[in-house]
CSV table of C-alpha atoms in Angstrom, one decimal:
chain,number,residue,atom,x,y,z
A,1,MET,CA,0.0,0.0,0.0
A,2,ARG,CA,2.8,2.4,0.8
A,3,GLU,CA,4.5,1.7,-2.5
A,4,ARG,CA,1.2,2.5,-4.3
A,5,ALA,CA,0.7,5.7,-2.3
A,6,ALA,CA,4.3,6.8,-3.2
A,7,ARG,CA,3.6,6.2,-6.9
A,8,LEU,CA,0.4,8.3,-6.7
A,9,ALA,CA,2.6,11.4,-6.1
A,10,ASP,CA,3.7,11.0,-9.7
A,11,VAL,CA,0.2,10.8,-11.1
A,12,ALA,CA,-1.8,13.9,-12.0
A,13,VAL,CA,-5.6,13.6,-12.1
A,14,ALA,CA,-7.6,16.3,-13.9
A,15,ASP,CA,-11.2,17.0,-14.9
A,16,ALA,CA,-11.8,16.3,-18.6
A,17,ARG,CA,-12.8,19.1,-21.0
A,18,ALA,CA,-15.6,18.4,-23.5
A,19,ALA,CA,-14.7,17.6,-27.1
A,20,THR,CA,-15.8,20.5,-29.2
A,21,TRP,CA,-18.4,20.1,-31.9
A,22,GLU,CA,-15.7,20.9,-34.5
A,23,GLU,CA,-13.6,18.1,-33.2
A,24,LEU,CA,-16.5,15.6,-33.3
A,25,GLY,CA,-17.4,16.8,-36.8
A,26,ARG,CA,-14.0,15.7,-38.1
A,27,VAL,CA,-15.2,12.1,-37.6
A,28,HIS,CA,-18.9,12.1,-37.3
A,29,SER,CA,-21.4,13.4,-39.8
A,30,ALA,CA,-22.9,16.8,-39.2
A,31,ALA,CA,-26.4,15.4,-39.2
A,32,TYR,CA,-25.6,12.7,-36.6
A,33,VAL,CA,-23.8,15.2,-34.3
A,34,GLU,CA,-26.8,17.5,-34.5
A,35,ARG,CA,-29.2,14.7,-33.6
A,36,VAL,CA,-27.1,13.8,-30.6
A,37,ARG,CA,-26.7,17.5,-29.6
A,38,GLY,CA,-30.3,18.4,-29.9
A,39,GLY,CA,-32.1,15.3,-28.8
A,40,GLY,CA,-33.1,14.2,-32.2
A,41,LEU,CA,-32.1,10.6,-32.1
A,42,SER,CA,-34.9,8.3,-33.2
A,43,ARG,CA,-36.2,5.5,-31.1
A,44,ARG,CA,-34.4,3.0,-33.3
A,45,GLU,CA,-31.1,4.9,-32.9
A,46,GLN,CA,-31.6,4.9,-29.1
A,47,LEU,CA,-32.3,1.2,-29.1
A,48,ALA,CA,-29.1,0.5,-31.1
A,49,LEU,CA,-27.2,2.7,-28.7
A,50,GLY,CA,-28.7,0.9,-25.7
A,51,LEU,CA,-29.1,4.2,-23.9
A,52,PRO,CA,-31.9,6.8,-23.8
A,53,TRP,CA,-31.1,10.3,-24.9
A,54,SER,CA,-30.6,12.9,-22.2
A,55,GLU,CA,-28.7,16.1,-21.7
A,56,ALA,CA,-26.5,14.2,-19.2
A,57,LEU,CA,-25.7,11.7,-21.9
A,58,VAL,CA,-24.5,14.5,-24.2
A,59,VAL,CA,-22.3,15.9,-21.4
A,60,ARG,CA,-20.9,12.5,-20.5
A,61,SER,CA,-20.1,11.6,-24.1
A,62,THR,CA,-18.4,14.9,-25.1
A,63,ARG,CA,-16.3,14.9,-21.9
A,64,SER,CA,-15.4,11.2,-22.2
A,65,THR,CA,-14.2,12.0,-25.8
A,66,GLY,CA,-12.4,15.1,-24.6
A,67,ALA,CA,-10.6,13.1,-22.0
A,68,THR,CA,-9.2,10.8,-24.6
A,69,ILE,CA,-8.0,13.8,-26.6
A,70,GLN,CA,-6.3,15.2,-23.5
A,71,ALA,CA,-4.8,11.8,-22.6
A,72,ALA,CA,-3.4,11.4,-26.1
A,73,GLU,CA,-1.8,14.8,-26.0
A,74,ALA,CA,-0.4,14.0,-22.5
A,75,ALA,CA,0.9,10.7,-23.7
A,76,LEU,CA,2.9,12.3,-26.5
A,77,GLU,CA,4.4,14.7,-23.9
A,78,ASP,CA,4.9,12.3,-21.0
A,79,GLY,CA,5.0,8.8,-22.5
A,80,VAL,CA,1.8,7.5,-20.9
A,81,ALA,CA,-1.7,8.8,-19.9
A,82,VAL,CA,-5.0,7.3,-19.0
A,83,ASN,CA,-8.6,8.3,-19.7
A,84,LEU,CA,-10.7,6.8,-16.8
A,85,GLY,CA,-13.4,6.0,-19.3
A,86,GLY,CA,-13.4,6.1,-23.1
A,87,GLY,CA,-12.9,3.2,-25.5
A,88,THR,CA,-16.2,3.8,-27.2
A,89,HIS,CA,-15.3,1.7,-30.3
A,90,HIS,CA,-18.8,0.9,-31.6
A,91,ALA,CA,-19.5,4.4,-32.8
A,92,PHE,CA,-19.6,4.9,-36.5
A,93,ALA,CA,-19.5,8.1,-38.5
A,94,ASP,CA,-23.3,8.5,-38.6
A,95,SER,CA,-24.5,6.3,-35.7
A,96,GLY,CA,-23.9,5.2,-32.2
A,97,ARG,CA,-24.2,1.6,-31.0
A,98,GLY,CA,-23.5,-0.6,-28.0
A,99,PHE,CA,-23.3,2.2,-25.4
A,100,CYS,CA,-20.9,4.2,-27.7
A,101,VAL,CA,-22.1,7.7,-28.8
A,102,PHE,CA,-18.9,9.1,-30.2
A,103,ASN,CA,-15.7,7.3,-31.2
A,104,ASP,CA,-13.3,8.9,-28.8
A,105,VAL,CA,-10.1,7.2,-30.1
A,106,VAL,CA,-10.6,8.3,-33.8
A,107,VAL,CA,-11.8,11.8,-32.7
A,108,ALA,CA,-8.6,12.1,-30.6
A,109,LEU,CA,-6.4,10.9,-33.5
A,110,ARG,CA,-8.0,13.4,-35.9
A,111,ALA,CA,-7.6,16.2,-33.3
A,112,LEU,CA,-3.9,15.4,-32.9
A,113,ARG,CA,-3.4,15.4,-36.6
A,114,VAL,CA,-4.4,19.1,-36.9
A,115,ALA,CA,-0.9,19.9,-35.6
A,116,ARG,CA,0.8,16.6,-36.7
A,117,PRO,CA,-0.7,15.7,-40.1
A,118,ARG,CA,1.3,12.5,-40.6
A,119,LEU,CA,1.0,11.1,-37.1
A,120,ARG,CA,1.0,7.3,-37.2
A,121,ALA,CA,-1.2,5.5,-34.7
A,122,LEU,CA,-1.7,1.9,-33.5
A,123,VAL,CA,-5.0,0.9,-31.9
A,124,VAL,CA,-4.6,-2.1,-29.6
A,125,ASP,CA,-8.2,-3.1,-28.7
A,126,LEU,CA,-8.4,-5.7,-26.0
A,127,ASP,CA,-12.0,-5.1,-25.1
A,128,VAL,CA,-13.7,-8.5,-25.7
A,129,HIS,CA,-16.0,-7.0,-28.3
A,130,GLN,CA,-14.7,-6.1,-31.8
A,131,GLY,CA,-14.3,-2.4,-32.4
A,132,ASP,CA,-16.4,-2.3,-35.5
A,133,GLY,CA,-16.9,1.4,-35.5
A,134,THR,CA,-13.1,2.0,-35.2
A,135,HIS,CA,-12.3,-0.4,-37.9
A,136,ALA,CA,-14.8,1.3,-40.3
A,137,LEU,CA,-13.6,4.8,-39.5
A,138,LEU,CA,-9.9,3.8,-40.0
A,139,MET,CA,-10.4,1.5,-43.0
A,140,GLU,CA,-9.0,4.1,-45.5
A,141,ASP,CA,-6.4,5.6,-43.1
A,142,THR,CA,-3.0,4.3,-44.2
A,143,ASP,CA,-1.3,5.9,-41.2
A,144,ALA,CA,-3.5,4.0,-38.6
A,145,PHE,CA,-3.4,0.3,-37.8
A,146,ALA,CA,-6.1,-1.6,-35.8
A,147,PHE,CA,-5.1,-4.7,-33.8
A,148,SER,CA,-7.8,-6.5,-31.7
A,149,VAL,CA,-8.5,-9.6,-29.8
A,150,ASN,CA,-12.1,-10.5,-29.8
A,151,GLY,CA,-14.6,-13.1,-28.5
A,152,PHE,CA,-15.6,-14.8,-31.7
A,153,ARG,CA,-19.3,-15.5,-30.7
A,154,ASN,CA,-19.9,-12.1,-29.2
A,155,TYR,CA,-21.2,-8.7,-30.2
A,156,PRO,CA,-21.2,-7.2,-32.8
A,157,PHE,CA,-22.5,-10.0,-34.9
A,158,ARG,CA,-21.8,-8.2,-38.2
A,159,ARG,CA,-18.1,-7.6,-38.2
A,160,VAL,CA,-16.0,-5.0,-39.9
A,161,PRO,CA,-12.5,-6.3,-40.8
A,162,GLY,CA,-9.5,-4.8,-38.9
A,163,ASP,CA,-5.8,-4.9,-39.9
A,164,LEU,CA,-4.9,-7.7,-37.5
A,165,GLU,CA,-7.4,-9.7,-35.4
A,166,LEU,CA,-7.5,-12.7,-33.2
A,167,ASP,CA,-10.9,-14.3,-32.6
A,168,LEU,CA,-11.2,-16.5,-29.5
A,169,ALA,CA,-13.7,-19.2,-28.5
A,170,ASP,CA,-16.0,-18.9,-25.5
A,171,GLY,CA,-14.3,-19.9,-22.3
A,172,THR,CA,-10.7,-19.0,-23.5
A,173,GLY,CA,-8.5,-18.6,-20.4
A,174,ASP,CA,-5.3,-16.8,-19.4
A,175,ASP,CA,-2.7,-19.0,-21.2
A,176,ALA,CA,-4.2,-19.0,-24.7
A,177,TYR,CA,-5.2,-15.4,-24.5
A,178,LEU,CA,-1.8,-14.2,-23.4
A,179,ASP,CA,0.0,-16.4,-25.9
A,180,GLY,CA,-2.1,-14.8,-28.7
A,181,VAL,CA,-1.4,-11.3,-27.6
A,182,ALA,CA,2.4,-12.0,-27.1
A,183,ARG,CA,2.5,-13.5,-30.6
A,184,LEU,CA,0.6,-10.8,-32.5
A,185,LEU,CA,1.4,-7.6,-30.7
A,186,PRO,CA,5.0,-7.5,-32.1
A,187,GLN,CA,3.6,-8.0,-35.6
A,188,ALA,CA,1.2,-5.0,-35.1
A,189,LEU,CA,4.1,-2.8,-33.8
A,190,ALA,CA,6.3,-3.8,-36.7
A,191,ARG,CA,3.7,-3.3,-39.3
A,192,SER,CA,2.3,0.0,-38.0
A,193,ARG,CA,5.5,1.8,-36.9
A,194,PRO,CA,3.4,4.0,-34.7
A,195,ASP,CA,4.1,7.4,-33.1
A,196,LEU,CA,1.4,6.7,-30.6
A,197,CYS,CA,-0.6,3.7,-29.3
A,198,PHE,CA,-4.3,3.9,-28.2
A,199,TYR,CA,-4.8,0.9,-25.8
A,200,LEU,CA,-8.3,-0.1,-25.0
A,201,ALA,CA,-7.9,-2.1,-21.8
A,202,GLY,CA,-11.3,-3.7,-21.6
A,203,ALA,CA,-12.2,-5.4,-18.3
A,204,ASP,CA,-14.7,-7.6,-20.1
A,205,PRO,CA,-12.6,-10.6,-20.9
A,206,TYR,CA,-12.9,-11.4,-17.2
A,207,GLU,CA,-14.3,-14.8,-16.2
A,208,GLY,CA,-17.0,-13.1,-14.1
A,209,ASP,CA,-18.2,-10.6,-16.8
A,210,ARG,CA,-21.9,-10.8,-17.7
A,211,LEU,CA,-21.2,-10.0,-21.4
A,212,GLY,CA,-17.7,-11.2,-22.0
A,213,ARG,CA,-17.9,-15.0,-22.5
A,214,LEU,CA,-14.1,-15.4,-22.0
A,215,ALA,CA,-12.5,-16.7,-18.9
A,216,LEU,CA,-9.5,-14.6,-17.9
A,217,SER,CA,-8.6,-14.2,-14.3
A,218,LYS,CA,-7.8,-10.9,-12.7
A,219,ALA,CA,-4.1,-12.0,-12.6
A,220,GLY,CA,-4.4,-12.8,-16.3
A,221,LEU,CA,-5.8,-9.4,-17.1
A,222,ALA,CA,-3.0,-7.8,-15.1
A,223,ALA,CA,-0.4,-9.8,-17.0
A,224,ARG,CA,-2.1,-8.7,-20.3
A,225,ASP,CA,-1.7,-5.0,-19.3
A,226,ALA,CA,1.9,-5.5,-18.3
A,227,LEU,CA,2.6,-7.3,-21.6
A,228,VAL,CA,1.2,-4.3,-23.5
A,229,ARG,CA,3.0,-1.8,-21.3
A,230,ASP,CA,6.4,-3.5,-21.6
A,231,SER,CA,6.0,-4.0,-25.4
A,232,LEU,CA,5.2,-0.4,-26.0
A,233,HIS,CA,8.0,0.7,-23.7
A,234,ARG,CA,10.6,-1.4,-25.5
A,235,ALA,CA,9.4,0.0,-28.8
A,236,GLY,CA,9.5,3.6,-27.5
A,237,VAL,CA,5.8,4.1,-28.3
A,238,PRO,CA,3.8,6.4,-26.0
A,239,ALA,CA,0.6,4.9,-24.7
A,240,CYS,CA,-2.9,6.5,-24.4
A,241,VAL,CA,-4.9,4.1,-22.3
A,242,THR,CA,-8.7,4.0,-22.2
A,243,LEU,CA,-10.6,1.6,-19.9
A,244,ALA,CA,-13.4,0.5,-22.4
A,245,GLY,CA,-15.9,-2.1,-21.4
A,246,GLY,CA,-16.5,-4.0,-18.1
A,247,TYR,CA,-19.7,-5.6,-17.0
A,248,ALA,CA,-18.9,-7.9,-14.1
A,249,GLU,CA,-21.6,-9.4,-11.9
A,250,ARG,CA,-20.0,-7.5,-9.0
A,251,ILE,CA,-19.2,-3.9,-10.0
A,252,GLU,CA,-16.4,-4.1,-7.5
A,253,ASP,CA,-14.6,-6.6,-9.7
A,254,THR,CA,-14.7,-4.3,-12.7
A,255,VAL,CA,-13.4,-1.4,-10.6
A,256,GLU,CA,-10.6,-3.7,-9.3
A,257,ILE,CA,-9.6,-4.6,-12.8
A,258,ASN,CA,-9.6,-1.0,-14.0
A,259,LEU,CA,-7.6,0.1,-11.0
A,260,ALA,CA,-5.0,-2.6,-11.7
A,261,THR,CA,-4.7,-1.3,-15.3
A,262,VAL,CA,-4.0,2.2,-14.0
A,263,TRP,CA,-1.4,0.9,-11.5
A,264,THR,CA,0.3,-1.1,-14.2
A,265,PHE,CA,0.7,1.9,-16.5
A,266,ALA,CA,1.7,4.1,-13.5
A,267,SER,CA,4.6,1.8,-12.9
A,268,PRO,CA,8.0,2.2,-14.6
């Protein structure tokens, strides 16, 4: 506990700003942004999103996206930063799905490129659900590379191809999962040659997750995070971490997994 308290002295925590409508408009269609902003989402759109529209939803979504922009900027300056949220990878240009209103990672990437037009990015998406929105938005982006590890029989059921993917069977545990990440992450780094990595550290591969269908232990998830951290550190790639999904039967388990991710990336 004392060791963790000492490391906290090196961690700065700040309130997130809201992403601007201009920043959101670089990724999402003007009509979709206006429907979200003004409460014009249809019932069908709200059902696909899985959330009812409210002013609080707009505030939460814009600030969560702004937090990823700020974390990405901080990662380029300091080597690593974390958004205590984000990872909303099911949002497409003109629609939100699966609890994801705006695609924070792609919005952040486009925001960074205003000052750094040729910034190369690697997205390492280890949320259990495929980031279909991210894949669609980056499909024509030759300076971005999407690597993901997904539960094969899980949402979304209509997939969008990424650059490098590993699909896993229900019930996959620590060893097979970690072997797959250890085998493919070096390939993703070599092929993408990134200036920055966006890491979606989903808690939902956990064995006690209601929506995950995989069987990783908390120790296995911590080993996953350390594997990603060490691989990026060796490659000299800054890390912008988002926490993405987590739906454990006990919310305390999701919080514990998320906290372990933050501690891992706060460690040298």
